[in-house]
Structures are given as C-alpha cells and as structure tokens.
Short mmCIF file of C-alpha atoms and ligand atoms in Angstrom, two decimals:
data_model
loop_
_atom_site.label_atom_id
_atom_site.label_comp_id
_atom_site.label_asym_id
_atom_site.label_seq_id
_atom_site.Cartn_x
_atom_site.Cartn_y
_atom_site.Cartn_z
CA MET A 1 120.01 73.18 126.28
CA GLY A 2 117.08 71.56 124.48
CA SER A 3 116.12 72.01 120.88
CA THR A 4 114.36 75.00 119.36
CA VAL A 5 110.73 74.13 118.83
CA VAL A 6 107.47 75.53 117.56
CA ILE A 7 104.40 74.33 119.40
CA CYS A 8 101.30 74.56 117.22
CA HIS A 9 97.76 74.65 118.53
CA TYR A 10 94.47 74.16 116.77
CA HIS A 11 90.88 74.04 117.90
CA GLU A 12 89.83 70.48 118.31
CA VAL A 13 86.46 71.03 119.92
CA ALA A 14 84.44 70.83 116.76
CA LEU A 15 86.37 67.86 115.47
CA LYS A 16 84.96 64.40 115.61
CA GLN A 17 87.15 61.31 115.85
CA LYS A 18 87.67 60.61 112.17
CA ASN A 19 87.73 64.23 111.05
CA ARG A 20 90.27 64.99 113.67
CA GLU A 21 92.64 62.39 112.27
CA ILE A 22 92.31 63.86 108.77
CA PHE A 23 92.65 67.38 110.09
CA GLU A 24 95.82 66.68 112.06
CA LYS A 25 97.45 64.76 109.23
CA LYS A 26 96.72 67.51 106.73
CA LEU A 27 97.88 70.19 109.07
CA ARG A 28 101.13 68.34 109.61
CA THR A 29 101.67 67.84 105.88
CA ASN A 30 100.87 71.46 105.17
CA ILE A 31 103.30 72.72 107.78
CA ALA A 32 105.94 70.46 106.24
CA PHE A 33 105.20 72.04 102.85
CA MET A 34 105.26 75.55 104.25
CA LEU A 35 108.65 74.98 105.87
CA SER A 36 110.01 72.56 103.26
CA ASP A 37 113.12 74.68 102.66
CA ILE A 38 113.78 74.92 106.41
CA VAL A 39 112.95 71.63 108.17
CA LYS A 40 112.66 67.99 107.15
CA GLN A 41 109.16 66.54 107.13
CA ASN A 42 109.90 64.15 110.02
CA MET A 43 110.72 67.14 112.22
CA VAL A 44 107.02 68.04 112.22
CA MET A 45 105.46 65.74 114.81
CA ARG A 46 101.98 65.03 116.06
CA GLY A 47 101.09 64.29 119.65
CA TYR A 48 99.19 65.35 122.75
CA GLY A 49 96.66 67.39 120.78
CA ARG A 50 99.32 69.66 119.35
CA LEU A 51 102.05 69.65 116.72
CA LYS A 52 105.70 70.09 117.49
CA ILE A 53 108.21 71.34 114.95
CA VAL A 54 111.88 70.91 115.78
CA LEU A 55 113.87 73.69 114.13
CA PRO A 56 117.45 73.06 112.99
CA PHE A 57 118.83 76.28 114.46
CA SER A 58 119.16 78.01 117.77
CA TYR A 59 116.42 80.03 119.41
CA GLU A 60 118.73 83.05 119.30
CA ASP A 61 118.87 83.05 115.50
CA SER A 62 116.18 85.70 115.26
CA GLU A 63 116.32 86.11 111.49
CA LYS A 64 115.48 82.48 110.87
CA VAL A 65 112.89 82.47 113.64
CA GLU A 66 111.26 85.42 111.90
CA VAL A 67 110.96 83.50 108.61
CA VAL A 68 109.31 80.57 110.37
CA LYS A 69 106.91 82.92 112.10
CA SER A 70 105.86 84.70 108.92
CA ARG A 71 105.31 81.40 107.10
CA LEU A 72 103.25 79.80 109.86
CA ARG A 73 100.96 82.79 110.02
CA ASP A 74 99.57 81.61 106.69
CA VAL A 75 98.98 77.95 107.49
CA PHE A 76 95.22 77.49 107.60
CA GLY A 77 94.06 75.43 110.55
CA LEU A 78 96.51 76.92 113.04
CA THR A 79 94.92 78.80 115.91
CA ASN A 80 98.16 79.90 117.49
CA PHE A 81 101.76 78.83 117.83
CA GLY A 82 104.60 79.44 120.26
CA ILE A 83 108.30 79.51 119.40
CA GLY A 84 110.67 78.46 122.17
CA VAL A 85 112.64 75.50 123.47
CA ALA A 86 112.02 71.91 124.57
CA THR A 87 113.55 70.62 127.79
CA SER A 88 113.59 67.42 129.79
CA LEU A 89 111.06 66.97 132.60
CA ASP A 90 113.15 68.67 135.20
CA LEU A 91 112.24 71.82 137.08
CA GLU A 92 115.76 73.17 136.95
CA LYS A 93 115.88 72.76 133.18
CA ILE A 94 112.47 74.38 132.83
CA CYS A 95 113.69 77.36 134.86
CA GLU A 96 116.79 77.73 132.68
CA ALA A 97 114.67 77.51 129.55
CA SER A 98 112.32 80.20 130.87
CA LEU A 99 115.25 82.50 131.38
CA LYS A 100 116.52 81.78 127.91
CA VAL A 101 113.24 82.66 126.17
CA LEU A 102 113.11 85.94 128.08
CA ARG A 103 116.64 87.01 127.21
CA ASN A 104 115.77 88.75 123.96
CA LYS A 105 112.90 90.73 125.48
CA GLU A 106 112.47 94.12 127.09
CA PHE A 107 109.87 93.96 129.85
CA LYS A 108 109.07 95.02 133.36
CA THR A 109 106.14 92.74 134.10
CA PHE A 110 105.65 89.06 133.34
CA SER A 111 103.60 86.04 134.24
CA VAL A 112 104.12 82.29 133.99
CA LYS A 113 101.35 80.07 132.63
CA THR A 114 101.74 76.33 132.92
CA LYS A 115 99.64 73.60 131.37
CA ARG A 116 100.35 70.16 132.76
CA GLN A 117 99.09 67.32 130.64
CA ASN A 118 101.38 64.84 132.32
CA LYS A 119 99.80 64.34 135.73
CA LYS A 120 102.80 62.31 136.88
CA PHE A 121 104.95 65.39 136.99
CA PRO A 122 105.49 66.01 140.72
CA LEU A 123 104.40 69.67 140.75
CA ASN A 124 101.00 70.87 139.62
CA SER A 125 100.59 73.84 137.27
CA ILE A 126 100.25 76.42 140.00
CA GLN A 127 103.32 75.15 141.78
CA VAL A 128 105.32 75.30 138.56
CA ASN A 129 104.12 78.89 138.00
CA HIS A 130 105.32 79.83 141.46
CA GLU A 131 108.68 78.08 141.28
CA VAL A 132 109.55 79.40 137.84
CA GLY A 133 108.22 82.89 138.68
CA ALA A 134 110.35 83.06 141.81
CA PHE A 135 113.41 81.86 139.88
CA ILE A 136 112.98 84.55 137.22
CA LEU A 137 112.44 87.30 139.82
CA GLU A 138 115.58 86.35 141.65
CA LYS A 139 117.78 85.99 138.55
CA PHE A 140 116.76 89.35 137.16
CA LYS A 141 117.14 90.99 140.56
CA ASN A 142 120.68 89.64 140.87
CA GLU A 143 121.47 91.16 137.51
CA GLY A 144 120.13 94.52 138.63
CA HIS A 145 116.89 94.44 136.56
CA GLU A 146 113.82 94.87 138.66
CA VAL A 147 110.91 92.90 137.11
CA LYS A 148 107.51 92.15 138.61
CA VAL A 149 104.85 89.51 138.31
CA ASP A 150 101.60 90.80 136.85
CA LEU A 151 98.97 88.16 136.35
CA LYS A 152 96.36 90.42 134.80
CA ASN A 153 98.20 92.39 132.21
CA PRO A 154 101.78 91.15 131.83
CA GLU A 155 104.06 92.49 129.12
CA VAL A 156 105.36 88.97 128.51
CA THR A 157 104.06 85.55 129.42
CA VAL A 158 106.22 82.49 129.77
CA HIS A 159 104.19 79.51 128.61
CA ILE A 160 105.16 76.11 129.93
CA GLU A 161 103.56 72.94 128.59
CA ILE A 162 104.35 69.71 130.39
CA VAL A 163 103.70 66.55 128.37
CA ASP A 164 104.75 62.90 128.81
CA LYS A 165 108.42 63.02 128.04
CA GLU A 166 109.34 66.68 127.86
CA ALA A 167 108.33 70.24 128.54
CA TYR A 168 107.96 73.14 126.12
CA VAL A 169 108.81 76.66 127.14
CA TYR A 170 108.12 79.75 125.08
CA ALA A 171 107.41 83.44 125.51
CA ASP A 172 106.64 84.22 121.87
CA ARG A 173 103.15 83.27 120.97
CA PHE A 174 101.46 84.24 117.72
CA LYS A 175 98.03 84.04 116.22
CA GLY A 176 97.51 81.67 113.31
CA PRO A 177 94.93 82.41 110.61
CA GLY A 178 92.37 79.87 111.88
CA GLY A 179 90.27 78.00 109.32
CA LEU A 180 90.89 74.40 108.24
CA PRO A 181 93.99 72.83 106.66
CA VAL A 182 93.94 73.06 102.86
CA GLY A 183 92.91 69.70 101.45
CA SER A 184 90.91 68.60 104.48
CA SER A 185 87.59 69.59 102.88
CA GLY A 186 88.07 68.26 99.33
CA LYS A 187 88.57 70.01 96.01
CA VAL A 188 86.81 72.82 94.17
CA VAL A 189 87.28 74.43 90.76
CA ALA A 190 87.47 78.23 90.92
CA LEU A 191 86.69 80.43 87.94
CA LEU A 192 89.54 82.88 88.16
CA SER A 193 89.77 86.21 86.37
CA ALA A 194 92.41 88.88 86.82
CA GLY A 195 89.93 91.02 88.79
CA PHE A 196 89.76 91.59 92.54
CA ASP A 197 86.97 89.24 93.46
CA SER A 198 87.70 85.73 92.29
CA PRO A 199 91.20 85.58 93.88
CA ILE A 200 89.62 86.50 97.22
CA ALA A 201 86.82 83.98 96.75
CA SER A 202 89.50 81.33 96.10
CA TYR A 203 91.43 82.41 99.19
CA MET A 204 88.30 82.05 101.31
CA MET A 205 87.67 78.54 100.04
CA MET A 206 91.26 77.55 100.84
CA LYS A 207 90.80 78.94 104.30
CA ARG A 208 87.87 76.58 104.79
CA GLY A 209 90.07 73.65 103.83
CA ALA A 210 89.37 73.29 100.10
CA ARG A 211 92.12 72.63 97.59
CA VAL A 212 91.45 74.95 94.66
CA ILE A 213 91.95 74.07 90.99
CA PHE A 214 91.91 77.21 88.87
CA VAL A 215 90.40 77.83 85.46
CA HIS A 216 90.88 81.00 83.48
CA TYR A 217 89.11 81.79 80.22
CA HIS A 218 90.44 84.16 77.61
CA SER A 219 89.59 85.37 74.11
CA TYR A 220 93.14 85.68 72.86
CA PRO A 221 93.98 86.77 70.12
CA TYR A 222 90.87 88.95 70.10
CA THR A 223 91.79 90.30 73.51
CA SER A 224 95.33 90.80 74.79
CA TYR A 225 97.47 88.23 76.51
CA ASP A 226 97.69 90.37 79.67
CA SER A 227 94.93 88.68 81.63
CA ILE A 228 96.71 85.34 81.26
CA GLU A 229 99.99 86.70 82.62
CA GLN A 230 98.15 88.43 85.45
CA VAL A 231 96.24 85.32 86.38
CA LYS A 232 99.46 83.30 86.51
CA GLN A 233 100.90 85.83 88.94
CA ILE A 234 97.76 85.68 91.05
CA VAL A 235 97.90 81.89 91.17
CA LYS A 236 101.53 82.15 92.25
CA ILE A 237 100.50 84.36 95.17
CA LEU A 238 97.58 82.12 96.12
CA SER A 239 99.87 79.09 96.00
CA LYS A 240 101.44 80.30 99.20
CA TYR A 241 98.39 78.83 100.95
CA GLN A 242 98.13 75.54 99.09
CA PHE A 243 101.78 75.20 97.97
CA TYR A 244 101.13 73.99 94.44
CA SER A 245 98.27 74.77 92.11
CA ARG A 246 96.91 73.61 88.80
CA LEU A 247 95.74 76.29 86.40
CA TYR A 248 93.66 75.51 83.31
CA ILE A 249 93.92 78.22 80.67
CA VAL A 250 91.04 77.84 78.26
CA PRO A 251 90.59 79.81 75.03
CA ILE A 252 86.92 80.48 74.43
CA ALA A 253 86.98 82.94 71.51
CA GLU A 254 85.84 80.32 69.01
CA ALA A 255 82.92 79.28 71.16
CA GLN A 256 82.10 82.92 71.83
CA ARG A 257 81.95 83.57 68.10
CA ILE A 258 79.31 80.90 67.76
CA ILE A 259 77.34 82.46 70.61
CA VAL A 260 77.70 85.91 69.02
CA LEU A 261 76.35 84.59 65.72
CA ASN A 262 73.25 83.27 67.45
CA ALA A 263 72.48 85.54 70.39
CA PRO A 264 71.27 89.12 70.71
CA VAL A 265 73.92 91.39 72.14
CA GLY A 266 72.29 91.72 75.59
CA LEU A 267 72.30 87.98 76.27
CA ARG A 268 75.88 87.29 75.34
CA THR A 269 77.47 87.95 78.73
CA ILE A 270 75.16 85.54 80.46
CA LEU A 271 75.67 82.93 77.77
CA TYR A 272 79.43 83.27 78.19
CA ARG A 273 78.90 82.66 81.87
CA ARG A 274 76.89 79.53 81.15
CA LEU A 275 79.67 78.40 78.82
CA MET A 276 82.25 78.98 81.57
CA VAL A 277 80.22 76.89 83.99
CA LYS A 278 79.81 74.07 81.47
CA ILE A 279 83.55 73.92 80.80
CA ALA A 280 84.42 74.16 84.51
CA GLU A 281 82.18 71.19 85.24
CA VAL A 282 84.13 69.00 82.83
CA ILE A 283 87.35 70.06 84.53
CA ALA A 284 85.76 69.42 87.93
CA GLU A 285 84.85 65.91 86.95
CA LYS A 286 88.36 65.22 85.75
CA GLU A 287 89.86 66.68 88.91
CA LYS A 288 87.32 65.00 91.20
CA ALA A 289 86.19 68.36 92.53
CA GLU A 290 82.88 68.69 94.35
CA ALA A 291 81.89 72.27 93.53
CA LEU A 292 82.62 75.38 91.47
CA VAL A 293 83.57 78.74 92.96
CA THR A 294 83.11 82.25 91.58
CA GLY A 295 83.81 85.75 92.85
CA GLU A 296 80.26 86.94 92.29
CA SER A 297 78.76 89.36 94.78
CA LEU A 298 75.09 90.19 94.73
CA GLY A 299 74.30 93.27 92.66
CA GLN A 300 77.92 94.28 92.24
CA VAL A 301 77.66 94.53 88.45
CA ALA A 302 74.86 94.16 85.94
CA SER A 303 75.47 90.47 85.41
CA GLN A 304 75.24 89.65 89.10
CA THR A 305 71.54 90.13 89.77
CA LEU A 306 69.56 87.42 91.49
CA ARG A 307 67.90 86.44 88.25
CA ASN A 308 71.17 86.18 86.37
CA ILE A 309 72.66 84.14 89.15
CA ARG A 310 69.66 81.85 88.88
CA VAL A 311 70.09 81.54 85.12
CA ILE A 312 73.78 80.76 85.55
CA ASN A 313 73.02 78.12 88.19
CA GLN A 314 70.40 76.47 86.04
CA ILE A 315 73.00 75.04 83.66
CA ALA A 316 75.15 73.60 86.45
CA SER A 317 74.84 70.24 88.08
CA LEU A 318 77.50 70.93 90.69
CA PRO A 319 76.89 73.54 93.37
CA ILE A 320 78.34 76.96 92.53
CA LEU A 321 79.81 78.43 95.69
CA ARG A 322 80.00 82.20 95.97
CA PRO A 323 81.86 83.08 99.14
CA LEU A 324 81.64 86.81 98.35
CA ILE A 325 77.91 86.94 97.70
CA GLY A 326 77.26 89.21 100.68
CA VAL A 327 80.59 90.99 100.84
CA ASP A 328 81.11 94.64 99.89
CA LYS A 329 83.73 95.65 97.34
CA GLU A 330 85.58 97.68 100.01
CA GLU A 331 86.12 94.62 102.14
CA ILE A 332 87.18 92.57 99.13
CA ILE A 333 89.75 95.19 98.18
CA GLN A 334 91.01 95.35 101.75
CA LYS A 335 91.58 91.60 101.71
CA ALA A 336 93.31 91.85 98.32
CA ARG A 337 95.75 94.34 99.83
CA GLU A 338 96.41 92.03 102.75
CA ILE A 339 97.19 88.95 100.70
CA GLY A 340 99.02 90.80 97.95
CA THR A 341 96.79 90.35 94.91
CA TYR A 342 95.72 94.01 94.88
CA GLU A 343 98.60 95.29 92.75
CA ILE A 344 98.04 92.74 90.02
CA SER A 345 94.26 93.00 90.00
CA SER A 346 94.35 96.79 89.76
CA GLN A 347 96.23 96.69 86.46
CA PRO A 348 93.94 97.06 83.48
CA TYR A 349 93.20 93.93 81.49
CA ASP A 350 91.02 92.87 78.59
CA ASP A 351 88.27 90.67 79.80
CA CYS A 352 86.87 87.88 77.68
CA CYS A 353 83.43 88.60 79.17
CA SER A 354 83.21 91.87 77.31
CA PHE A 355 83.96 90.28 73.94
CA LEU A 356 81.29 91.77 71.64
CA THR A 357 78.78 92.33 74.41
CA GLY A 358 77.85 95.97 73.98
CA ARG A 359 77.20 98.40 76.79
CA HIS A 360 73.96 97.12 78.18
CA PRO A 361 74.04 93.47 79.12
CA GLU A 362 70.75 91.96 80.22
CA THR A 363 70.30 92.34 83.96
CA TRP A 364 67.24 90.11 84.32
CA ALA A 365 67.66 87.29 81.82
CA ASN A 366 64.61 85.41 80.63
CA PHE A 367 64.81 81.62 80.57
CA GLU A 368 62.60 81.30 77.46
CA GLU A 369 64.83 83.60 75.45
CA ILE A 370 67.98 81.84 76.63
CA PHE A 371 66.60 78.41 75.74
CA GLU A 372 65.48 79.69 72.36
CA VAL A 373 68.99 80.88 71.51
CA GLU A 374 70.59 77.71 72.83
CA LYS A 375 68.58 75.60 70.35
CA LYS A 376 70.85 76.96 67.65
CA PHE A 377 74.04 75.34 68.90
CA THR A 378 75.09 72.43 71.08
CA TRP A 379 76.85 73.12 74.33
CA ASN A 380 78.94 69.99 74.13
CA GLU A 381 80.50 71.12 70.88
CA LEU A 382 81.37 74.50 72.33
CA VAL A 383 82.81 72.91 75.43
CA GLU A 384 84.84 70.39 73.47
CA MET A 385 86.28 72.90 71.02
CA SER A 386 87.40 75.08 73.94
CA LEU A 387 88.90 72.31 76.00
CA ALA A 388 90.71 70.88 72.98
CA LYS A 389 92.97 73.92 73.05
CA ALA A 390 93.25 74.31 76.81
CA GLU A 391 96.64 74.49 78.45
CA VAL A 392 97.38 73.21 81.91
CA GLU A 393 100.08 74.70 84.04
CA ASN A 394 101.37 73.70 87.47
CA ILE A 395 102.36 76.66 89.57
CA TYR A 396 104.33 76.44 92.83
CA ALA A 397 104.72 78.70 95.83
CA ASP A 398 107.97 80.60 95.44
CA PHE A 399 109.59 78.96 98.48
CA LEU A 400 108.77 75.46 97.28
CA ASP A 401 111.15 73.25 95.34
CA LYS A 402 108.79 71.45 92.98
CA ASN A 403 110.70 68.18 93.27
CA ILE A 404 109.67 68.04 96.87
CA VAL A 405 105.94 67.92 96.14
CA GLU A 406 105.87 64.16 95.58
CA LYS A 407 108.14 63.52 98.53
CA ILE A 408 105.95 65.20 101.09
CA GLU A 409 102.78 63.25 101.55
CA ASP A 410 100.45 62.39 104.36
P1 ATP B 1 86.29 89.40 89.33
O1 ATP B 1 86.84 90.55 90.11
O2 ATP B 1 86.53 88.07 89.96
O3 ATP B 1 86.71 89.43 87.88
P2 ATP B 1 83.96 90.80 88.65
O4 ATP B 1 83.36 91.61 89.70
O5 ATP B 1 84.79 91.46 87.63
O6 ATP B 1 84.74 89.58 89.33
P3 ATP B 1 82.57 89.47 86.56
O7 ATP B 1 83.59 89.91 85.59
O8 ATP B 1 81.14 89.68 86.28
O9 ATP B 1 82.76 90.05 88.00
O10 ATP B 1 82.79 87.94 86.84
C1 ATP B 1 82.06 87.22 87.78
C2 ATP B 1 82.80 85.95 88.09
O11 ATP B 1 82.93 85.13 86.92
C3 ATP B 1 84.22 86.19 88.52
O12 ATP B 1 84.33 86.47 89.90
C4 ATP B 1 84.89 84.90 88.16
O13 ATP B 1 84.65 83.91 89.14
C5 ATP B 1 84.19 84.52 86.88
N1 ATP B 1 84.94 85.01 85.72
C6 ATP B 1 84.82 86.19 85.09
N2 ATP B 1 85.69 86.29 84.08
C7 ATP B 1 86.41 85.15 84.06
C8 ATP B 1 87.48 84.64 83.27
N3 ATP B 1 87.99 85.34 82.27
N4 ATP B 1 87.96 83.41 83.55
C9 ATP B 1 87.44 82.69 84.58
N5 ATP B 1 86.45 83.12 85.35
C10 ATP B 1 85.94 84.34 85.12
MG1 MG B 2 85.84 90.39 86.13
#
C-alpha cells in the first residue's frame, strides 16, 4: 500500500504570480520547521497547487498522526489538510485505499468526493465517486456492517484527489488556521510586555505573515526580574508559530531616571513610551523590519487615548501597527487562553512603565509641554545608553532542535 501522506491546501485566489511563489515556498519551509523532528525537509513537496507531506510511518499509527495534526493546525497559511494515503493511478488501488482510511472510523453514512486534476485519467470525478462508493458499500455489506451513501450530510467523506502521477485518498480532513505563512510579509518589531495584549498583537501579526522580532524593556534593579522571565516564557510559546525568535531585553532605568529628573510626574508614562519607540526603531533598522507593533487598544487604559497615541506616533518614523486597537479586553483574554499565554500574563509583574509615574498619568498629552521637557535631554543619548546594555536572546520552539534552523531554508 502507498505511503502515508498529508495533503495541504491553501487559498490561492488572492495570490498573484510572484506572491504565490513566495507564499508556497514559505509555507513549505514552515511546514518543514513545524515537523522538523518528524519528517525530513525533502519529504515536504510542492505541486499541483497543493503541498504533499510524506510521513515516515503508517496511517494506522494514530498517536503519531495525532502529533502531526496538532502541529499543522498552527501553521499559518494552511486552509485545510487531509491525512491519508497516496496510491498509484489505478482504480483498484484507489478503492483499497478508501477502505483503509475508513477502517478506523465508526460511521453509518458516507460520501465520496473526487477531484480530478489529471484529465487523462479514464474516469471522470463522478464516475470515480460511483465506483468507489459501490465498492465500499459492498465490502462493508459483506462484513455485516450496513452503511449508506448520504451526499448531503455524511458522517464521513472519502476525499480522492487525482493528479498527474498518483492519487491521494483521505477521510480525515482538518481546518488550518488560515492567514499567511510567517515570513511571507516581512519583519516587524513588537514591543512585548508580560501583559495580555502585546503577545496577542504579536500573534496576530504572525498570522498575517510577519516575522516578529521582540523587544522588552525593564527597569531592573528598580523593578523585579519577574517580567523578564515571564516575557521569555511568552516568547517561547509564540515561537511555536515562527519556530525561532529573537528577543531584545533592554534596560531603561537609567534613561528613565533622566526623564524623571526633567519631566512632571504626569508626563512620564508617555515619555517612556516615546523612549520605547525610539529604541525599537534602532532595533528595527538593524533587523531590517518595516514596522513596529504594540498591544495598544483604544481607551483601554489612561495612556491609550487618541491624543496619547498621536503623541506616541509623532516620534516614530516607522508605522506603528496596533492590531488590537478595536478589540475588547474580553476577546484578547479569550485568545490568550487559546494560545496559552494567559497563565503567564495573569501572574503579577512589576512594569517598567509605572516606574515613578504616580497615580494619574496624563490622558491627553500636550505637544508643547512634551517638546519643552524634551529640550532638556537628547533622545539619542538615552537610546544609546539603553541599547549599550541590551541583551539579545534567541529562543526556539520547544520541538525544534536549534541546530536545524540553518539547515532548513527556502
Ligand atoms: P500589555 O498587556 O501588552 O502590557 P497594556 O494594556 O498593559 O498592554 P500598556 O502597559 O499601556 O498596556 O502598554 C501598551 C503597549 O506598550 C503594550 O501593549 C506593549 O506593546 C508596550 N509595552 C508596555 N510595556 C512594555 C515593556 N515593558 N516592554 C516592551 N513593550 C511594552
Ligand atoms: Mg502592560
């Protein structure tokens, strides 16, 4: 019997010629990363508007099949995928394969759905449906199991895809997450705290195909080391989607002290934010990233008013993307539960933003006042002194052997 395969589908409609090439290559590379401890990269193949993964174990090995399934559910760019077997272009073999993929299932009704890309195959799709359907009915009947064809609402569907040199047969079909393959849209730098929002904002950017570089600011030793540990754990979780991540850990206490010396208490939070943006832009340039990302959501806290957002933007030359701007906290928390950052983000942590800021930060900052304060120091100095002590850490998805990162490339 033919090999165990996964047949991966993606939406190509919106893809133009060149983009499609990039998209498919990235998707293939990313699947190879996601399954790097299970299959060799050359077992992930492109062709006929789909990707085929040849698995090195039998279709009956349900435990291993389960691992593959749970991994592929998190590969951005996949619309759906089927796990089954490949056969030669031979009706008898296709019938046998159909039986095989039904063996581990309990069902009373089924249907057969064939897609024939190879028009040279002697039977058309409808004829294949009929032949295979009749074969299944008879086999099950002989074994004493009465099953029926139900085209409208079948409990299982046998999918048959006929391409140039082989046919794929599967009855297990799963939804992928959609989106675009990570890396197909370029790079961004995300400002990551240990809170709920910025990890979800980063996740959303990855889902739209961006590779995310992370930067975390802290005021250690004035605040505890906890936020740093928490952020590392969050990056580990997020690395599931982009396999390996770079995290910049930047101490800003010294720069904050200079701001504190010069700014009234109400303006400090917003000045810290401007500092964060300034530093992130230097990192973005180094990393060749096109934009910054934050977890801000309109009106969620005092610092996230329209005016403050405007004041924060004013210091940036790169676009600041805010995927959560119109999203409610409830939804953000729901997503955090789904992807597994909730537990970490709900632990208390000292935030560098509250370093000597008092209880009432300015909610509608005034440009004149901000510019007045900023005359008393130079941003470049503050940025440089912070970056001079920055640490950079590479963090890998837990299933990934880091030595493999250089080996897998598109
Ligand atoms: P989050 O849940 O992401 O911390 P928040 O609702 O707590 O967001 P703020 O603390 O006002 O909001 O932060 C707004 C945004 O600024 C964050 O979403 C994040 O992108 C960025 N940010 C805040 N603190 C830090 C930090 N210590 N390091 C890096 N970025 C930060
Ligand atoms: Mg926060």
